[in-house]
Amino acid sequence: MVEAVTPQLDALRAELEATRADLLAAVEGISVKAFVRAGGAGDPRSVRDVLWEAGQVEDWYRRTIDQAVGGRAVDAFVLHPRPERLATPDYLLAWVDQTRRPLLSLLRRLTDGDLEVEVRAPGAVPRTVHGFLERLATDEREHAERVRALRAFTNTEGR
């Protein structure tokens, strides 16, 4: 299979690579204590929770885009419970890495025309495939910011 090379897809791929690198940098060297420490009352998630959500969101975006481009009905997002084996930074980071591979494979198959396909996901604002990929990059950037905030919270709390 020949990989589609387009400026739009290349830019989206580069943006997703940059946001993933930022997320991984935010987690790098995290202690187990900081990894599992819940945030404040405004957002009680831990870094572990944020990474689980990031992988789940990415997987749903990929499936949603694939369904829309294929002319199939789009499934609603469901946040599944995290399996207990994905409780450590190493395991969860490996899993997050594995969620990226199918997305990159999908991006290799997309065309410029596919980027303009409208995605109508249940409970979500309709947007194009391009818009969905931009939203994924934004989500991942926000996840990295949340991880940094949680690490700072853990450090100031002395826990």
CSV table of N, CA, C and O in Angstrom, one decimal, residues 59-77 106 109-110 117-122 129 132:
chain,number,residue,atom,x,y,z
A,59,ASP,N,-8.4,6.0,20.9
A,59,ASP,CA,-9.0,4.8,20.2
A,59,ASP,C,-10.4,5.1,19.7
A,59,ASP,O,-10.7,4.7,18.5
A,60,TRP,N,-11.2,5.8,20.4
A,60,TRP,CA,-12.6,6.2,19.9
A,60,TRP,C,-12.5,7.1,18.7
A,60,TRP,O,-13.2,6.9,17.7
A,61,TYR,N,-11.6,8.1,18.8
A,61,TYR,CA,-11.5,9.0,17.6
A,61,TYR,C,-11.1,8.2,16.4
A,61,TYR,O,-11.6,8.4,15.3
A,62,ARG,N,-10.1,7.3,16.5
A,62,ARG,CA,-9.7,6.5,15.3
A,62,ARG,C,-10.9,5.6,14.8
A,62,ARG,O,-11.1,5.6,13.6
A,63,ARG,N,-11.6,5.0,15.7
A,63,ARG,CA,-12.7,4.1,15.2
A,63,ARG,C,-13.8,5.0,14.6
A,63,ARG,O,-14.4,4.6,13.6
A,64,THR,N,-14.1,6.2,15.2
A,64,THR,CA,-15.1,7.1,14.7
A,64,THR,C,-14.7,7.6,13.3
A,64,THR,O,-15.6,7.6,12.4
A,65,ILE,N,-13.5,8.0,13.1
A,65,ILE,CA,-13.1,8.5,11.8
A,65,ILE,C,-13.2,7.3,10.8
A,65,ILE,O,-13.7,7.5,9.7
A,66,ASP,N,-12.7,6.1,11.1
A,66,ASP,CA,-12.8,5.0,10.2
A,66,ASP,C,-14.2,4.7,9.9
A,66,ASP,O,-14.5,4.4,8.7
A,67,GLN,N,-15.1,4.7,10.8
A,67,GLN,CA,-16.5,4.4,10.6
A,67,GLN,C,-17.1,5.5,9.6
A,67,GLN,O,-17.8,5.2,8.7
A,68,ALA,N,-16.8,6.8,9.9
A,68,ALA,CA,-17.4,7.8,9.1
A,68,ALA,C,-16.9,7.8,7.7
A,68,ALA,O,-17.7,7.9,6.7
A,69,VAL,N,-15.6,7.6,7.5
A,69,VAL,CA,-15.0,7.6,6.2
A,69,VAL,C,-15.5,6.3,5.4
A,69,VAL,O,-15.7,6.4,4.2
A,70,GLY,N,-15.8,5.3,6.1
A,70,GLY,CA,-16.3,4.1,5.5
A,70,GLY,C,-17.8,4.1,5.3
A,70,GLY,O,-18.4,3.1,4.8
A,71,GLY,N,-18.5,5.2,5.7
A,71,GLY,CA,-19.9,5.3,5.5
A,71,GLY,C,-20.7,4.5,6.5
A,71,GLY,O,-21.9,4.3,6.2
A,72,ARG,N,-20.1,4.2,7.6
A,72,ARG,CA,-20.8,3.4,8.6
A,72,ARG,C,-21.3,4.3,9.7
A,72,ARG,O,-20.8,5.4,9.9
A,73,ALA,N,-22.3,3.8,10.5
A,73,ALA,CA,-22.7,4.5,11.7
A,73,ALA,C,-21.6,4.7,12.7
A,73,ALA,O,-20.8,3.8,12.8
A,74,VAL,N,-21.6,5.8,13.4
A,74,VAL,CA,-20.6,6.1,14.4
A,74,VAL,C,-21.0,5.7,15.7
A,74,VAL,O,-22.2,6.1,16.1
A,75,ASP,N,-20.2,5.0,16.5
A,75,ASP,CA,-20.5,4.7,17.9
A,75,ASP,C,-20.3,5.8,18.8
A,75,ASP,O,-19.5,6.7,18.6
A,76,ALA,N,-21.1,5.8,19.9
A,76,ALA,CA,-20.9,6.8,21.0
A,76,ALA,C,-19.7,6.5,21.8
A,76,ALA,O,-19.3,5.4,21.9
A,77,PHE,N,-19.1,7.6,22.4
A,77,PHE,CA,-17.9,7.4,23.2
A,77,PHE,C,-18.4,6.7,24.6
A,77,PHE,O,-19.4,7.2,25.2
A,106,LEU,N,-4.3,4.3,10.1
A,106,LEU,CA,-5.5,5.0,9.5
A,106,LEU,C,-5.1,6.2,8.7
A,106,LEU,O,-5.5,6.4,7.6
A,109,ARG,N,-3.9,5.7,5.3
A,109,ARG,CA,-4.9,5.4,4.3
A,109,ARG,C,-5.8,6.5,3.9
A,109,ARG,O,-6.6,6.4,2.9
A,110,LEU,N,-5.8,7.6,4.7
A,110,LEU,CA,-6.7,8.7,4.4
A,110,LEU,C,-6.2,9.5,3.2
A,110,LEU,O,-5.1,9.6,2.9
A,117,VAL,N,-14.8,14.6,5.2
A,117,VAL,CA,-16.0,13.9,5.5
A,117,VAL,C,-16.6,14.3,6.9
A,117,VAL,O,-15.8,14.5,7.8
A,118,GLU,N,-17.9,14.6,6.9
A,118,GLU,CA,-18.5,15.0,8.2
A,118,GLU,C,-18.7,13.8,9.1
A,118,GLU,O,-19.2,12.8,8.7
A,119,VAL,N,-18.3,14.0,10.3
A,119,VAL,CA,-18.5,12.9,11.4
A,119,VAL,C,-19.6,13.4,12.3
A,119,VAL,O,-19.6,14.5,12.9
A,120,ARG,N,-20.6,12.5,12.4
A,120,ARG,CA,-21.8,12.8,13.3
A,120,ARG,C,-21.8,11.7,14.4
A,120,ARG,O,-22.4,10.7,14.2
A,121,ALA,N,-21.1,12.0,15.4
A,121,ALA,CA,-21.0,11.1,16.5
A,121,ALA,C,-22.1,11.4,17.5
A,121,ALA,O,-22.4,12.6,17.7
A,122,PRO,N,-22.7,10.4,18.1
A,122,PRO,CA,-23.8,10.6,19.0
A,122,PRO,C,-23.4,11.5,20.2
A,122,PRO,O,-22.3,11.2,20.8
A,129,VAL,N,-13.5,15.1,9.6
A,129,VAL,CA,-12.4,14.3,10.0
A,129,VAL,C,-11.2,15.2,10.4
A,129,VAL,O,-10.6,14.9,11.4
A,132,PHE,N,-11.9,16.5,13.7
A,132,PHE,CA,-11.7,15.5,14.7
A,132,PHE,C,-10.2,15.3,15.1
A,132,PHE,O,-9.8,15.2,16.2
